[in-house]
């Protein structure tokens, strides 16, 4: 089974801090994603990466950056945390491909509930 | 850009009965993939069922089935013989066929399903 591991289940930080959320997958997937989940808003894509050192902005990238130095690891960075970034953050991965491979699901981690005080 | 709409923020059903969760989407693409994910209180996102737009046959997975109406851009989920373990948030999601699956999923806002014993 695919395993996507997020380093923290709960995290509390202060405004202005630099925050790192880490995600590791064990299935050699090319594609990795960071989503933010808020009540009533569903999941929204922050950033994604299709290869090492490659990154693309999603729908809500403002205030975030990412790093992918190794294929298995994808980090989300809050450069200067603000209270409006209090949320649940979900990491996901999937293999790349065309045709039938596109019906492969994204595999999600258990989420990090981040509180910014 | 694609959008996914789940018009039912919350649904309630008696145990052993059938419930249908609605999902509509907007896209200009002709080829794409649709998914239903379940998120129980444990927060783990679990794939329930998937549908390829080029397949006319509706997908079925045990007690879960979809009614895929491509012309109407509708993708509803039917849960038969509801069980207490089905209680969760359900998210409808869309994936484009372009980009090799690298460009993430577009999610609806979710439907909270309550199972009455």
PDB file of C-alpha atoms in Angstrom:
ATOM      1  CA  UNK A   1       0.000   0.000   0.000  1.00  0.00           C
ATOM      2  CA  UNK A   2       1.053   3.547  -0.708  1.00  0.00           C
ATOM      3  CA  UNK A   3       2.059   5.431   2.372  1.00  0.00           C
ATOM      4  CA  UNK A   4       2.045   9.212   2.551  1.00  0.00           C
ATOM      5  CA  UNK A   5       3.367  10.456   5.848  1.00  0.00           C
ATOM      6  CA  UNK A   6       2.995  13.959   7.188  1.00  0.00           C
ATOM      7  CA  UNK A   7       5.442  14.807   9.930  1.00  0.00           C
ATOM      8  CA  UNK A   8       2.967  16.352  12.376  1.00  0.00           C
ATOM      9  CA  UNK A   9      -0.673  15.668  13.096  1.00  0.00           C
ATOM     10  CA  UNK A  10      -1.092  18.853  15.122  1.00  0.00           C
ATOM     11  CA  UNK A  11       1.081  21.957  15.122  1.00  0.00           C
ATOM     12  CA  UNK A  12       0.811  25.261  16.969  1.00  0.00           C
ATOM     13  CA  UNK A  13       2.915  28.231  15.875  1.00  0.00           C
ATOM     14  CA  UNK A  14       2.975  31.975  16.416  1.00  0.00           C
ATOM     15  CA  UNK A  15       2.364  34.725  13.872  1.00  0.00           C
ATOM     16  CA  UNK A  16       5.499  35.720  12.020  1.00  0.00           C
ATOM     17  CA  UNK A  17       7.204  32.360  12.492  1.00  0.00           C
ATOM     18  CA  UNK A  18       8.585  30.399   9.562  1.00  0.00           C
ATOM     19  CA  UNK A  19       6.741  27.084   9.464  1.00  0.00           C
ATOM     20  CA  UNK A  20       7.716  23.892   7.672  1.00  0.00           C
ATOM     21  CA  UNK A  21       5.244  21.102   6.935  1.00  0.00           C
ATOM     22  CA  UNK A  22       6.899  17.923   5.738  1.00  0.00           C
ATOM     23  CA  UNK A  23       5.479  15.139   3.595  1.00  0.00           C
ATOM     24  CA  UNK A  24       7.112  11.873   2.528  1.00  0.00           C
ATOM     25  CA  UNK A  25       5.761   9.206   0.180  1.00  0.00           C
ATOM     26  CA  UNK A  26       7.164   5.722  -0.272  1.00  0.00           C
ATOM     27  CA  UNK A  27       5.902   4.765  -3.738  1.00  0.00           C
ATOM     28  CA  UNK A  28       8.316   6.647  -5.995  1.00  0.00           C
ATOM     29  CA  UNK A  29       5.488   8.862  -7.256  1.00  0.00           C
ATOM     30  CA  UNK A  30       6.424  11.719  -9.561  1.00  0.00           C
ATOM     31  CA  UNK A  31       3.577  14.022  -8.574  1.00  0.00           C
ATOM     32  CA  UNK A  32       3.053  15.510  -5.146  1.00  0.00           C
ATOM     33  CA  UNK A  33       0.529  18.040  -3.934  1.00  0.00           C
ATOM     34  CA  UNK A  34      -0.313  20.295  -1.011  1.00  0.00           C
ATOM     35  CA  UNK A  35      -3.943  21.118  -0.286  1.00  0.00           C
ATOM     36  CA  UNK A  36      -5.572  23.262   2.320  1.00  0.00           C
ATOM     37  CA  UNK A  37      -8.911  22.146   3.808  1.00  0.00           C
ATOM     38  CA  UNK A  38     -11.299  24.595   5.458  1.00  0.00           C
ATOM     39  CA  UNK A  39     -14.895  23.968   6.596  1.00  0.00           C
ATOM     40  CA  UNK A  40     -17.362  24.872   3.880  1.00  0.00           C
ATOM     41  CA  UNK A  41     -14.607  25.374   1.317  1.00  0.00           C
ATOM     42  CA  UNK A  42     -13.481  21.829   0.611  1.00  0.00           C
ATOM     43  CA  UNK A  43      -9.893  21.199  -0.429  1.00  0.00           C
ATOM     44  CA  UNK A  44      -7.987  23.819  -2.357  1.00  0.00           C
ATOM     45  CA  UNK A  45      -4.688  23.243  -4.143  1.00  0.00           C
ATOM     46  CA  UNK A  46      -1.784  25.329  -2.877  1.00  0.00           C
ATOM     47  CA  UNK A  47       1.201  23.991  -4.829  1.00  0.00           C
ATOM     48  CA  UNK A  48       2.152  20.880  -6.722  1.00  0.00           C
ATOM     49  CA  UNK A  49       5.313  19.307  -8.058  1.00  0.00           C
ATOM     50  CA  UNK A  50       5.749  16.902 -10.968  1.00  0.00           C
ATOM     51  CA  UNK A  51       9.461  16.220 -10.485  1.00  0.00           C
ATOM     52  CA  UNK A  52      12.405  16.962  -8.235  1.00  0.00           C
ATOM     53  CA  UNK A  53      13.041  20.702  -7.999  1.00  0.00           C
ATOM     54  CA  UNK A  54       9.963  21.404 -10.130  1.00  0.00           C
ATOM     55  CA  UNK A  55       6.993  23.235  -8.680  1.00  0.00           C
ATOM     56  CA  UNK A  56       3.843  24.848  -9.911  1.00  0.00           C
ATOM     57  CA  UNK A  57       1.398  27.194  -8.229  1.00  0.00           C
ATOM     58  CA  UNK A  58      -2.056  25.909  -7.508  1.00  0.00           C
ATOM     59  CA  UNK A  59      -5.164  27.930  -6.825  1.00  0.00           C
ATOM     60  CA  UNK A  60      -4.099  29.629  -3.575  1.00  0.00           C
ATOM     61  CA  UNK A  61      -0.284  29.928  -3.464  1.00  0.00           C
ATOM     62  CA  UNK A  62      -0.102  33.321  -1.759  1.00  0.00           C
ATOM     63  CA  UNK A  63       1.833  33.212   1.491  1.00  0.00           C
ATOM     64  CA  UNK A  64       3.278  29.764   0.791  1.00  0.00           C
ATOM     65  CA  UNK A  65       6.303  28.266  -0.887  1.00  0.00           C
ATOM     66  CA  UNK A  66       7.422  24.680  -1.435  1.00  0.00           C
ATOM     67  CA  UNK A  67      10.579  22.651  -1.742  1.00  0.00           C
ATOM     68  CA  UNK A  68      11.227  19.332  -3.425  1.00  0.00           C
ATOM     69  CA  UNK A  69      14.887  18.390  -3.185  1.00  0.00           C
ATOM     70  CA  UNK A  70      14.242  14.644  -3.223  1.00  0.00           C
ATOM     71  CA  UNK A  71      11.586  12.708  -5.090  1.00  0.00           C
ATOM     72  CA  UNK A  72       9.990  11.279  -1.979  1.00  0.00           C
ATOM     73  CA  UNK A  73       9.789  14.507   0.022  1.00  0.00           C
ATOM     74  CA  UNK A  74       7.682  17.612  -0.545  1.00  0.00           C
ATOM     75  CA  UNK A  75       7.764  20.446   1.954  1.00  0.00           C
ATOM     76  CA  UNK A  76       5.303  23.286   2.396  1.00  0.00           C
ATOM     77  CA  UNK A  77       6.732  26.497   3.843  1.00  0.00           C
ATOM     78  CA  UNK A  78       4.897  29.366   5.459  1.00  0.00           C
ATOM     79  CA  UNK A  79       7.473  32.140   5.240  1.00  0.00           C
ATOM     80  CA  UNK A  80       5.802  34.331   7.875  1.00  0.00           C
ATOM     81  CA  UNK A  81       2.808  32.606   9.397  1.00  0.00           C
ATOM     82  CA  UNK A  82      -0.409  34.550   9.800  1.00  0.00           C
ATOM     83  CA  UNK A  83      -3.627  33.712  11.631  1.00  0.00           C
ATOM     84  CA  UNK A  84      -5.525  33.274   8.350  1.00  0.00           C
ATOM     85  CA  UNK A  85      -3.277  30.311   7.616  1.00  0.00           C
ATOM     86  CA  UNK A  86      -4.787  28.361  10.487  1.00  0.00           C
ATOM     87  CA  UNK A  87      -6.175  25.334   8.696  1.00  0.00           C
ATOM     88  CA  UNK A  88      -5.867  21.636   7.919  1.00  0.00           C
ATOM     89  CA  UNK A  89      -3.115  20.852   5.420  1.00  0.00           C
ATOM     90  CA  UNK A  90      -3.185  17.672   3.355  1.00  0.00           C
ATOM     91  CA  UNK A  91      -0.355  16.244   1.286  1.00  0.00           C
ATOM     92  CA  UNK A  92      -1.012  13.835  -1.585  1.00  0.00           C
ATOM     93  CA  UNK A  93       0.925  11.944  -4.227  1.00  0.00           C
ATOM     94  CA  UNK A  94       0.189  10.085  -7.430  1.00  0.00           C
ATOM     95  CA  UNK A  95       2.121   8.533 -10.248  1.00  0.00           C
ATOM     96  CA  UNK A  96       2.466  10.326 -13.521  1.00  0.00           C
ATOM     97  CA  UNK A  97       1.200   9.074 -16.852  1.00  0.00           C
ATOM     98  CA  UNK A  98      -1.386   9.193 -19.554  1.00  0.00           C
ATOM     99  CA  UNK A  99      -4.433   7.198 -20.437  1.00  0.00           C
ATOM    100  CA  UNK A 100      -5.450   4.640 -17.875  1.00  0.00           C
ATOM    101  CA  UNK A 101      -2.918   5.889 -15.366  1.00  0.00           C
ATOM    102  CA  UNK A 102      -4.905   9.083 -14.991  1.00  0.00           C
ATOM    103  CA  UNK A 103      -7.655   7.216 -13.208  1.00  0.00           C
ATOM    104  CA  UNK A 104      -5.228   6.364 -10.431  1.00  0.00           C
ATOM    105  CA  UNK A 105      -6.250   8.107  -7.247  1.00  0.00           C
ATOM    106  CA  UNK A 106      -4.215  10.573  -5.327  1.00  0.00           C
ATOM    107  CA  UNK A 107      -3.025   9.067  -2.059  1.00  0.00           C
ATOM    108  CA  UNK A 108      -3.362  11.356   0.924  1.00  0.00           C
ATOM    109  CA  UNK A 109      -1.574  11.743   4.216  1.00  0.00           C
ATOM    110  CA  UNK A 110      -3.489  12.048   7.486  1.00  0.00           C
ATOM    111  CA  UNK A 111      -3.282  15.833   7.471  1.00  0.00           C
ATOM    112  CA  UNK A 112      -1.657  18.420   9.717  1.00  0.00           C
ATOM    113  CA  UNK A 113      -3.961  20.625  11.715  1.00  0.00           C
ATOM    114  CA  UNK A 114      -2.031  23.890  11.996  1.00  0.00           C
ATOM    115  CA  UNK A 115      -2.980  26.643  14.417  1.00  0.00           C
ATOM    116  CA  UNK A 116      -1.346  30.046  14.170  1.00  0.00           C
ATOM    117  CA  UNK A 117      -1.714  32.098  17.341  1.00  0.00           C
TER     118      UNK A 117
ATOM    119  CA  UNK B   1     -10.969  26.563 -15.008  1.00  0.00           C
ATOM    120  CA  UNK B   2     -13.049  23.688 -13.821  1.00  0.00           C
ATOM    121  CA  UNK B   3     -15.470  23.966 -10.930  1.00  0.00           C
ATOM    122  CA  UNK B   4     -17.151  21.271  -8.878  1.00  0.00           C
ATOM    123  CA  UNK B   5     -20.398  21.904  -7.004  1.00  0.00           C
ATOM    124  CA  UNK B   6     -21.857  19.827  -4.204  1.00  0.00           C
ATOM    125  CA  UNK B   7     -25.182  21.437  -3.374  1.00  0.00           C
ATOM    126  CA  UNK B   8     -25.928  19.432  -0.222  1.00  0.00           C
ATOM    127  CA  UNK B   9     -23.800  20.568   2.740  1.00  0.00           C
ATOM    128  CA  UNK B  10     -25.368  17.845   4.902  1.00  0.00           C
ATOM    129  CA  UNK B  11     -27.448  14.727   4.344  1.00  0.00           C
ATOM    130  CA  UNK B  12     -29.013  12.324   6.812  1.00  0.00           C
ATOM    131  CA  UNK B  13     -30.169   8.759   6.167  1.00  0.00           C
ATOM    132  CA  UNK B  14     -31.473   5.864   8.234  1.00  0.00           C
ATOM    133  CA  UNK B  15     -29.204   2.880   8.570  1.00  0.00           C
ATOM    134  CA  UNK B  16     -29.857   0.271   5.831  1.00  0.00           C
ATOM    135  CA  UNK B  17     -31.515   2.797   3.536  1.00  0.00           C
ATOM    136  CA  UNK B  18     -30.223   4.314   0.314  1.00  0.00           C
ATOM    137  CA  UNK B  19     -28.890   7.834  -0.086  1.00  0.00           C
ATOM    138  CA  UNK B  20     -27.730   9.809  -3.111  1.00  0.00           C
ATOM    139  CA  UNK B  21     -25.166  12.594  -2.935  1.00  0.00           C
ATOM    140  CA  UNK B  22     -25.162  15.056  -5.794  1.00  0.00           C
ATOM    141  CA  UNK B  23     -22.241  16.569  -7.674  1.00  0.00           C
ATOM    142  CA  UNK B  24     -22.154  18.752 -10.751  1.00  0.00           C
ATOM    143  CA  UNK B  25     -19.129  20.147 -12.503  1.00  0.00           C
ATOM    144  CA  UNK B  26     -18.278  22.631 -15.166  1.00  0.00           C
ATOM    145  CA  UNK B  27     -15.619  21.973 -17.790  1.00  0.00           C
ATOM    146  CA  UNK B  28     -14.878  22.604 -21.436  1.00  0.00           C
ATOM    147  CA  UNK B  29     -12.885  19.396 -21.726  1.00  0.00           C
ATOM    148  CA  UNK B  30     -14.272  16.242 -23.263  1.00  0.00           C
ATOM    149  CA  UNK B  31     -11.941  13.815 -21.516  1.00  0.00           C
ATOM    150  CA  UNK B  32     -11.468  13.832 -17.754  1.00  0.00           C
ATOM    151  CA  UNK B  33     -11.768  11.740 -14.612  1.00  0.00           C
ATOM    152  CA  UNK B  34     -14.124  11.996 -11.679  1.00  0.00           C
ATOM    153  CA  UNK B  35     -13.704  10.696  -8.148  1.00  0.00           C
ATOM    154  CA  UNK B  36     -15.602  10.436  -4.911  1.00  0.00           C
ATOM    155  CA  UNK B  37     -13.520  10.537  -1.751  1.00  0.00           C
ATOM    156  CA  UNK B  38     -14.638   9.816   1.798  1.00  0.00           C
ATOM    157  CA  UNK B  39     -13.125  11.528   4.831  1.00  0.00           C
ATOM    158  CA  UNK B  40     -14.165  10.007   8.176  1.00  0.00           C
ATOM    159  CA  UNK B  41     -13.361  11.713  11.492  1.00  0.00           C
ATOM    160  CA  UNK B  42      -9.935  10.062  11.379  1.00  0.00           C
ATOM    161  CA  UNK B  43      -9.197  12.561   8.556  1.00  0.00           C
ATOM    162  CA  UNK B  44      -7.781   9.982   6.154  1.00  0.00           C
ATOM    163  CA  UNK B  45      -9.033  10.666   2.614  1.00  0.00           C
ATOM    164  CA  UNK B  46     -10.225   7.380   1.160  1.00  0.00           C
ATOM    165  CA  UNK B  47     -11.085   6.796  -2.477  1.00  0.00           C
ATOM    166  CA  UNK B  48     -14.646   5.516  -2.796  1.00  0.00           C
ATOM    167  CA  UNK B  49     -15.121   5.266  -6.545  1.00  0.00           C
ATOM    168  CA  UNK B  50     -13.782   6.638  -9.815  1.00  0.00           C
ATOM    169  CA  UNK B  51     -15.202   7.220 -13.294  1.00  0.00           C
ATOM    170  CA  UNK B  52     -13.542   7.854 -16.619  1.00  0.00           C
ATOM    171  CA  UNK B  53     -15.510  10.330 -18.746  1.00  0.00           C
ATOM    172  CA  UNK B  54     -14.988   8.286 -21.901  1.00  0.00           C
ATOM    173  CA  UNK B  55     -16.720   5.270 -20.351  1.00  0.00           C
ATOM    174  CA  UNK B  56     -20.490   5.254 -20.660  1.00  0.00           C
ATOM    175  CA  UNK B  57     -20.960   2.521 -18.077  1.00  0.00           C
ATOM    176  CA  UNK B  58     -21.487   3.793 -14.553  1.00  0.00           C
ATOM    177  CA  UNK B  59     -18.855   2.670 -12.062  1.00  0.00           C
ATOM    178  CA  UNK B  60     -19.847   0.400  -9.174  1.00  0.00           C
ATOM    179  CA  UNK B  61     -17.921  -0.669  -6.070  1.00  0.00           C
ATOM    180  CA  UNK B  62     -19.959  -2.966  -3.832  1.00  0.00           C
ATOM    181  CA  UNK B  63     -22.620  -0.767  -2.156  1.00  0.00           C
ATOM    182  CA  UNK B  64     -21.392   2.379  -3.912  1.00  0.00           C
ATOM    183  CA  UNK B  65     -22.390   3.337  -7.437  1.00  0.00           C
ATOM    184  CA  UNK B  66     -22.448   6.473  -9.517  1.00  0.00           C
ATOM    185  CA  UNK B  67     -24.894   8.003 -11.936  1.00  0.00           C
ATOM    186  CA  UNK B  68     -22.676   9.701 -14.488  1.00  0.00           C
ATOM    187  CA  UNK B  69     -24.520  11.985 -16.892  1.00  0.00           C
ATOM    188  CA  UNK B  70     -21.863  13.508 -19.144  1.00  0.00           C
ATOM    189  CA  UNK B  71     -24.132  15.837 -21.084  1.00  0.00           C
ATOM    190  CA  UNK B  72     -25.617  17.197 -17.878  1.00  0.00           C
ATOM    191  CA  UNK B  73     -22.164  17.274 -16.213  1.00  0.00           C
ATOM    192  CA  UNK B  74     -23.530  15.410 -13.252  1.00  0.00           C
ATOM    193  CA  UNK B  75     -21.815  12.739 -11.137  1.00  0.00           C
ATOM    194  CA  UNK B  76     -23.952  11.592  -8.221  1.00  0.00           C
ATOM    195  CA  UNK B  77     -22.986   8.926  -5.680  1.00  0.00           C
ATOM    196  CA  UNK B  78     -25.499   6.354  -4.471  1.00  0.00           C
ATOM    197  CA  UNK B  79     -24.859   4.471  -1.268  1.00  0.00           C
ATOM    198  CA  UNK B  80     -27.061   1.429  -0.803  1.00  0.00           C
ATOM    199  CA  UNK B  81     -27.748  -0.323   2.501  1.00  0.00           C
ATOM    200  CA  UNK B  82     -26.153   2.532   4.457  1.00  0.00           C
ATOM    201  CA  UNK B  83     -24.000   1.506   7.397  1.00  0.00           C
ATOM    202  CA  UNK B  84     -22.845   3.441  10.450  1.00  0.00           C
ATOM    203  CA  UNK B  85     -19.299   3.309   9.089  1.00  0.00           C
ATOM    204  CA  UNK B  86     -20.397   5.319   6.051  1.00  0.00           C
ATOM    205  CA  UNK B  87     -20.746   8.446   8.189  1.00  0.00           C
ATOM    206  CA  UNK B  88     -18.163  10.899   6.873  1.00  0.00           C
ATOM    207  CA  UNK B  89     -17.539  13.927   4.690  1.00  0.00           C
ATOM    208  CA  UNK B  90     -17.810  13.034   1.028  1.00  0.00           C
ATOM    209  CA  UNK B  91     -15.963  14.998  -1.602  1.00  0.00           C
ATOM    210  CA  UNK B  92     -16.480  14.956  -5.335  1.00  0.00           C
ATOM    211  CA  UNK B  93     -13.331  15.671  -7.347  1.00  0.00           C
ATOM    212  CA  UNK B  94     -12.365  16.333 -10.964  1.00  0.00           C
ATOM    213  CA  UNK B  95      -9.092  15.613 -12.737  1.00  0.00           C
ATOM    214  CA  UNK B  96      -8.196  16.916 -16.153  1.00  0.00           C
ATOM    215  CA  UNK B  97      -6.856  14.483 -18.736  1.00  0.00           C
ATOM    216  CA  UNK B  98      -4.061  16.871 -19.674  1.00  0.00           C
ATOM    217  CA  UNK B  99      -0.865  17.285 -17.687  1.00  0.00           C
ATOM    218  CA  UNK B 100      -0.313  13.623 -16.968  1.00  0.00           C
ATOM    219  CA  UNK B 101      -2.216  13.923 -13.727  1.00  0.00           C
ATOM    220  CA  UNK B 102       0.283  16.434 -12.412  1.00  0.00           C
ATOM    221  CA  UNK B 103      -2.059  19.340 -12.029  1.00  0.00           C
ATOM    222  CA  UNK B 104      -4.065  18.280  -9.039  1.00  0.00           C
ATOM    223  CA  UNK B 105      -7.701  17.651  -8.316  1.00  0.00           C
ATOM    224  CA  UNK B 106     -10.500  20.181  -8.166  1.00  0.00           C
ATOM    225  CA  UNK B 107     -12.753  19.397  -5.210  1.00  0.00           C
ATOM    226  CA  UNK B 108     -16.290  20.275  -4.291  1.00  0.00           C
ATOM    227  CA  UNK B 109     -17.010  21.735  -0.862  1.00  0.00           C
ATOM    228  CA  UNK B 110     -18.151  18.410   0.512  1.00  0.00           C
ATOM    229  CA  UNK B 111     -21.300  16.783   1.876  1.00  0.00           C
ATOM    230  CA  UNK B 112     -21.477  15.704   5.494  1.00  0.00           C
ATOM    231  CA  UNK B 113     -23.313  12.377   5.618  1.00  0.00           C
ATOM    232  CA  UNK B 114     -25.010  11.390   8.869  1.00  0.00           C
ATOM    233  CA  UNK B 115     -26.228   7.839   9.407  1.00  0.00           C
ATOM    234  CA  UNK B 116     -29.129   7.516  11.840  1.00  0.00           C
ATOM    235  CA  UNK B 117     -29.163   4.183  13.714  1.00  0.00           C
TER     236      UNK B 117
END
